[in-house]
mmCIF file of C-alpha atoms in Angstrom:
data_model
loop_
_atom_site.group_PDB
_atom_site.id
_atom_site.type_symbol
_atom_site.label_atom_id
_atom_site.label_comp_id
_atom_site.label_asym_id
_atom_site.label_seq_id
_atom_site.Cartn_x
_atom_site.Cartn_y
_atom_site.Cartn_z
ATOM 1 C CA UNK A 1 19.953 19.772 -26.346
ATOM 2 C CA UNK A 2 21.012 16.662 -24.469
ATOM 3 C CA UNK A 3 24.639 17.585 -25.050
ATOM 4 C CA UNK A 4 24.081 21.085 -23.751
ATOM 5 C CA UNK A 5 22.530 19.737 -20.531
ATOM 6 C CA UNK A 6 25.304 17.222 -20.011
ATOM 7 C CA UNK A 7 27.866 20.019 -20.425
ATOM 8 C CA UNK A 8 25.944 22.071 -17.901
ATOM 9 C CA UNK A 9 25.948 19.122 -15.496
ATOM 10 C CA UNK A 10 29.696 18.662 -15.869
ATOM 11 C CA UNK A 11 30.214 22.209 -14.669
ATOM 12 C CA UNK A 12 28.110 21.693 -11.536
ATOM 13 C CA UNK A 13 29.806 21.047 -8.210
ATOM 14 C CA UNK A 14 29.276 17.554 -6.719
ATOM 15 C CA UNK A 15 27.105 19.198 -4.061
ATOM 16 C CA UNK A 16 24.922 20.942 -6.658
ATOM 17 C CA UNK A 17 24.665 17.724 -8.653
ATOM 18 C CA UNK A 18 23.565 15.822 -5.549
ATOM 19 C CA UNK A 19 20.985 18.497 -4.815
ATOM 20 C CA UNK A 20 19.637 18.410 -8.376
ATOM 21 C CA UNK A 21 19.477 14.620 -8.277
ATOM 22 C CA UNK A 22 17.580 14.618 -4.981
ATOM 23 C CA UNK A 23 15.148 17.150 -6.386
ATOM 24 C CA UNK A 24 14.560 15.079 -9.520
ATOM 25 C CA UNK A 25 13.983 12.011 -7.411
ATOM 26 C CA UNK A 26 11.447 13.743 -5.209
ATOM 27 C CA UNK A 27 9.550 14.791 -8.327
ATOM 28 C CA UNK A 28 9.279 11.235 -9.615
ATOM 29 C CA UNK A 29 6.586 10.204 -7.229
ATOM 30 C CA UNK A 30 5.386 6.947 -8.778
ATOM 31 C CA UNK A 31 7.570 4.191 -10.200
ATOM 32 C CA UNK A 32 7.925 0.428 -10.399
ATOM 33 C CA UNK A 33 10.196 -1.445 -7.969
ATOM 34 C CA UNK A 34 13.157 -1.851 -10.341
ATOM 35 C CA UNK A 35 13.206 1.869 -11.082
ATOM 36 C CA UNK A 36 13.038 2.693 -7.384
ATOM 37 C CA UNK A 37 15.951 0.337 -6.700
ATOM 38 C CA UNK A 38 17.989 2.034 -9.432
ATOM 39 C CA UNK A 39 17.098 5.493 -8.110
ATOM 40 C CA UNK A 40 18.488 4.360 -4.762
ATOM 41 C CA UNK A 41 21.618 3.139 -6.553
ATOM 42 C CA UNK A 42 21.183 -0.411 -5.338
ATOM 43 C CA UNK A 43 22.009 -3.409 -7.512
ATOM 44 C CA UNK A 44 19.926 -6.586 -7.818
ATOM 45 C CA UNK A 45 22.959 -8.368 -6.372
ATOM 46 C CA UNK A 46 22.984 -6.202 -3.223
ATOM 47 C CA UNK A 47 19.262 -6.724 -2.740
ATOM 48 C CA UNK A 48 19.569 -10.471 -3.346
ATOM 49 C CA UNK A 49 22.216 -10.699 -0.622
ATOM 50 C CA UNK A 50 20.144 -8.661 1.797
ATOM 51 C CA UNK A 51 17.056 -10.816 1.155
ATOM 52 C CA UNK A 52 19.047 -14.057 1.092
ATOM 53 C CA UNK A 53 17.638 -15.041 -2.298
ATOM 54 C CA UNK A 54 19.186 -15.335 -5.779
ATOM 55 C CA UNK A 55 19.621 -12.405 -8.124
ATOM 56 C CA UNK A 56 17.237 -14.195 -10.525
ATOM 57 C CA UNK A 57 14.549 -14.116 -7.822
ATOM 58 C CA UNK A 58 15.012 -10.368 -7.350
ATOM 59 C CA UNK A 59 14.637 -9.961 -11.104
ATOM 60 C CA UNK A 60 11.448 -12.061 -11.057
ATOM 61 C CA UNK A 61 9.940 -9.995 -8.227
ATOM 62 C CA UNK A 62 10.646 -6.816 -10.169
ATOM 63 C CA UNK A 63 8.782 -8.156 -13.203
ATOM 64 C CA UNK A 64 5.668 -9.229 -11.350
ATOM 65 C CA UNK A 65 2.435 -7.258 -11.549
ATOM 66 C CA UNK A 66 1.053 -9.041 -8.488
ATOM 67 C CA UNK A 67 2.642 -10.487 -5.359
ATOM 68 C CA UNK A 68 2.020 -11.163 -1.681
ATOM 69 C CA UNK A 69 2.059 -8.063 0.497
ATOM 70 C CA UNK A 70 4.715 -9.737 2.671
ATOM 71 C CA UNK A 71 6.995 -10.140 -0.368
ATOM 72 C CA UNK A 72 6.601 -6.484 -1.278
ATOM 73 C CA UNK A 73 7.225 -5.453 2.322
ATOM 74 C CA UNK A 74 10.454 -7.439 2.517
ATOM 75 C CA UNK A 75 11.675 -6.079 -0.816
ATOM 76 C CA UNK A 76 10.991 -2.485 0.255
ATOM 77 C CA UNK A 77 12.552 -2.994 3.695
ATOM 78 C CA UNK A 78 15.660 -4.449 2.033
ATOM 79 C CA UNK A 79 16.002 -1.080 0.263
ATOM 80 C CA UNK A 80 15.743 0.737 3.600
ATOM 81 C CA UNK A 81 12.126 1.779 3.102
ATOM 82 C CA UNK A 82 8.858 1.126 4.861
ATOM 83 C CA UNK A 83 5.709 -0.184 3.170
ATOM 84 C CA UNK A 84 2.499 1.748 3.704
ATOM 85 C CA UNK A 85 -0.830 0.509 2.388
ATOM 86 C CA UNK A 86 -3.705 2.924 2.246
ATOM 87 C CA UNK A 87 -7.278 2.960 1.043
ATOM 88 C CA UNK A 88 -8.166 6.295 -0.471
ATOM 89 C CA UNK A 89 -11.755 7.521 -0.119
ATOM 90 C CA UNK A 90 -13.260 10.890 -1.039
ATOM 91 C CA UNK A 91 -13.578 11.493 2.733
ATOM 92 C CA UNK A 92 -9.916 10.751 3.415
ATOM 93 C CA UNK A 93 -7.189 8.114 3.516
ATOM 94 C CA UNK A 94 -7.225 5.113 5.823
ATOM 95 C CA UNK A 95 -4.127 3.059 6.507
ATOM 96 C CA UNK A 96 -4.785 -0.684 6.416
ATOM 97 C CA UNK A 97 -3.134 -2.086 9.489
ATOM 98 C CA UNK A 98 -3.766 -5.813 9.374
ATOM 99 C CA UNK A 99 -0.626 -6.828 7.481
ATOM 100 C CA UNK A 100 1.918 -5.747 10.045
ATOM 101 C CA UNK A 101 1.900 -8.719 12.379
ATOM 102 C CA UNK A 102 3.813 -11.077 10.126
ATOM 103 C CA UNK A 103 6.558 -10.515 7.628
ATOM 104 C CA UNK A 104 5.878 -13.617 5.620
ATOM 105 C CA UNK A 105 2.976 -15.743 6.705
ATOM 106 C CA UNK A 106 3.195 -18.230 3.864
ATOM 107 C CA UNK A 107 6.521 -19.802 4.661
ATOM 108 C CA UNK A 108 9.995 -18.933 3.541
ATOM 109 C CA UNK A 109 9.289 -18.597 -0.177
ATOM 110 C CA UNK A 110 9.527 -14.962 -1.209
ATOM 111 C CA UNK A 111 7.914 -15.508 -4.628
ATOM 112 C CA UNK B 1 -20.061 7.147 32.215
ATOM 113 C CA UNK B 2 -21.087 5.128 29.172
ATOM 114 C CA UNK B 3 -24.714 5.725 30.069
ATOM 115 C CA UNK B 4 -24.144 9.432 30.375
ATOM 116 C CA UNK B 5 -22.556 9.599 26.905
ATOM 117 C CA UNK B 6 -25.353 7.580 25.336
ATOM 118 C CA UNK B 7 -27.908 9.947 26.884
ATOM 119 C CA UNK B 8 -25.950 12.866 25.465
ATOM 120 C CA UNK B 9 -25.928 11.226 22.042
ATOM 121 C CA UNK B 10 -29.670 10.680 22.140
ATOM 122 C CA UNK B 11 -30.166 14.427 22.586
ATOM 123 C CA UNK B 12 -28.022 15.270 19.538
ATOM 124 C CA UNK B 13 -29.708 16.117 16.248
ATOM 125 C CA UNK B 14 -29.193 13.580 13.446
ATOM 126 C CA UNK B 15 -27.004 16.180 11.710
ATOM 127 C CA UNK B 16 -24.820 16.666 14.795
ATOM 128 C CA UNK B 17 -24.571 12.900 15.238
ATOM 129 C CA UNK B 18 -23.470 12.482 11.628
ATOM 130 C CA UNK B 19 -20.874 15.218 12.089
ATOM 131 C CA UNK B 20 -19.517 13.642 15.271
ATOM 132 C CA UNK B 21 -19.364 10.265 13.576
ATOM 133 C CA UNK B 22 -17.494 11.650 10.575
ATOM 134 C CA UNK B 23 -15.052 13.372 12.908
ATOM 135 C CA UNK B 24 -14.419 10.176 14.858
ATOM 136 C CA UNK B 25 -13.874 8.252 11.644
ATOM 137 C CA UNK B 26 -11.352 10.745 10.311
ATOM 138 C CA UNK B 27 -9.402 10.415 13.560
ATOM 139 C CA UNK B 28 -9.132 6.640 13.226
ATOM 140 C CA UNK B 29 -6.465 6.662 10.593
ATOM 141 C CA UNK B 30 -5.278 3.056 10.704
ATOM 142 C CA UNK B 31 -7.489 -0.004 10.931
ATOM 143 C CA UNK B 32 -7.893 -3.541 9.650
ATOM 144 C CA UNK B 33 -10.182 -4.279 6.688
ATOM 145 C CA UNK B 34 -13.155 -5.552 8.721
ATOM 146 C CA UNK B 35 -13.154 -2.414 10.854
ATOM 147 C CA UNK B 36 -12.967 -0.198 7.784
ATOM 148 C CA UNK B 37 -15.904 -2.063 6.238
ATOM 149 C CA UNK B 38 -17.916 -1.553 9.432
ATOM 150 C CA UNK B 39 -16.984 2.137 9.567
ATOM 151 C CA UNK B 40 -18.389 2.433 6.049
ATOM 152 C CA UNK B 41 -21.518 0.646 7.229
ATOM 153 C CA UNK B 42 -21.145 -2.148 4.718
ATOM 154 C CA UNK B 43 -22.018 -5.753 5.553
ATOM 155 C CA UNK B 44 -19.974 -8.812 4.580
ATOM 156 C CA UNK B 45 -23.031 -9.858 2.567
ATOM 157 C CA UNK B 46 -23.024 -6.632 0.511
ATOM 158 C CA UNK B 47 -19.307 -6.959 -0.145
ATOM 159 C CA UNK B 48 -19.667 -10.636 -1.054
ATOM 160 C CA UNK B 49 -22.315 -9.773 -3.649
ATOM 161 C CA UNK B 50 -20.205 -6.965 -5.083
ATOM 162 C CA UNK B 51 -17.151 -9.243 -5.347
ATOM 163 C CA UNK B 52 -19.191 -12.224 -6.541
ATOM 164 C CA UNK B 53 -17.797 -14.465 -3.806
ATOM 165 C CA UNK B 54 -19.346 -16.074 -0.725
ATOM 166 C CA UNK B 55 -19.749 -14.295 2.593
ATOM 167 C CA UNK B 56 -17.398 -16.918 4.080
ATOM 168 C CA UNK B 57 -14.711 -15.815 1.610
ATOM 169 C CA UNK B 58 -15.118 -12.177 2.651
ATOM 170 C CA UNK B 59 -14.742 -13.281 6.262
ATOM 171 C CA UNK B 60 -11.584 -15.236 5.371
ATOM 172 C CA UNK B 61 -10.038 -12.254 3.583
ATOM 173 C CA UNK B 62 -10.693 -10.061 6.611
ATOM 174 C CA UNK B 63 -8.882 -12.519 8.871
ATOM 175 C CA UNK B 64 -5.766 -12.834 6.738
ATOM 176 C CA UNK B 65 -2.502 -11.152 7.685
ATOM 177 C CA UNK B 66 -1.139 -11.606 4.169
ATOM 178 C CA UNK B 67 -2.738 -11.685 0.720
ATOM 179 C CA UNK B 68 -2.122 -10.881 -2.925
ATOM 180 C CA UNK B 69 -2.108 -7.171 -3.711
ATOM 181 C CA UNK B 70 -4.779 -7.825 -6.371
ATOM 182 C CA UNK B 71 -7.072 -9.353 -3.717
ATOM 183 C CA UNK B 72 -6.634 -6.345 -1.444
ATOM 184 C CA UNK B 73 -7.228 -3.976 -4.352
ATOM 185 C CA UNK B 74 -10.491 -5.702 -5.310
ATOM 186 C CA UNK B 75 -11.694 -5.730 -1.691
ATOM 187 C CA UNK B 76 -10.968 -2.003 -1.280
ATOM 188 C CA UNK B 77 -12.517 -1.116 -4.633
ATOM 189 C CA UNK B 78 -15.660 -3.063 -3.676
ATOM 190 C CA UNK B 79 -15.956 -0.654 -0.720
ATOM 191 C CA UNK B 80 -15.654 2.326 -3.078
ATOM 192 C CA UNK B 81 -12.032 3.048 -2.222
ATOM 193 C CA UNK B 82 -8.771 3.087 -4.099
ATOM 194 C CA UNK B 83 -5.645 1.185 -3.065
ATOM 195 C CA UNK B 84 -2.397 3.115 -2.828
ATOM 196 C CA UNK B 85 0.906 1.417 -2.109
ATOM 197 C CA UNK B 86 3.813 3.530 -1.032
ATOM 198 C CA UNK B 87 7.379 3.048 0.068
ATOM 199 C CA UNK B 88 8.308 5.515 2.779
ATOM 200 C CA UNK B 89 11.926 6.725 2.923
ATOM 201 C CA UNK B 90 13.469 9.439 5.077
ATOM 202 C CA UNK B 91 13.811 11.472 1.845
ATOM 203 C CA UNK B 92 10.145 11.098 0.939
ATOM 204 C CA UNK B 93 7.387 8.746 -0.191
ATOM 205 C CA UNK B 94 7.372 6.906 -3.493
ATOM 206 C CA UNK B 95 4.246 5.314 -4.901
ATOM 207 C CA UNK B 96 4.848 1.837 -6.294
ATOM 208 C CA UNK B 97 3.181 1.772 -9.682
ATOM 209 C CA UNK B 98 3.768 -1.713 -11.025
ATOM 210 C CA UNK B 99 0.608 -3.347 -9.671
ATOM 211 C CA UNK B 100 -1.915 -1.309 -11.587
ATOM 212 C CA UNK B 101 -1.955 -3.138 -14.912
ATOM 213 C CA UNK B 102 -3.908 -6.160 -13.732
ATOM 214 C CA UNK B 103 -6.637 -6.589 -11.210
ATOM 215 C CA UNK B 104 -6.024 -10.226 -10.539
ATOM 216 C CA UNK B 105 -3.157 -11.815 -12.389
ATOM 217 C CA UNK B 106 -3.458 -15.203 -10.762
ATOM 218 C CA UNK B 107 -6.814 -16.274 -12.129
ATOM 219 C CA UNK B 108 -10.276 -15.852 -10.720
ATOM 220 C CA UNK B 109 -9.551 -17.023 -7.175
ATOM 221 C CA UNK B 110 -9.705 -14.090 -4.793
ATOM 222 C CA UNK B 111 -8.101 -15.957 -1.894
#
């Protein structure tokens, strides 16, 4: 089955392949940071350079299950994205707006 | 003008007042934590009891411009909400799913 699909893919035009890839990506709505980075075809090395930290630090961030909001924001912005933090209630969603004033209020350390 | 509006409000039925309040709240889509707590008519004291911390700690959390994601999640859940973290890209929004496994990975301290 996998072979059949890969054959099918090989026959697709680059445009069609791009379209299919974009569609797949839009369907994957929730993922961890490392997976998101890979979906965007960015390497840890590229991100490390953009954030001015070591590749090992990028790897550490991607393995964490908790971190400062400022760290997450910088990581996401380095990928070209924008962090949004919301509180979901049965009555509706509220964006929490108090974390926008500073990028990193606890010094230079990103971890 | 303010007086006029307050007179108008006094004439509204409790139902109409509730409706107007709900409408106003749904229009305020972005706000800091303290404001959200007030909109939900919760006191710092209530939240402190729910989180098993002091009222002073609740006050400190509300004044911070950066905090651990786990702290924010616990604060929002204490208000009956659910934290959602998304990365916004021109191509679409991706929910970041790596912070759901632990509520507070750095011990008991909420600050």
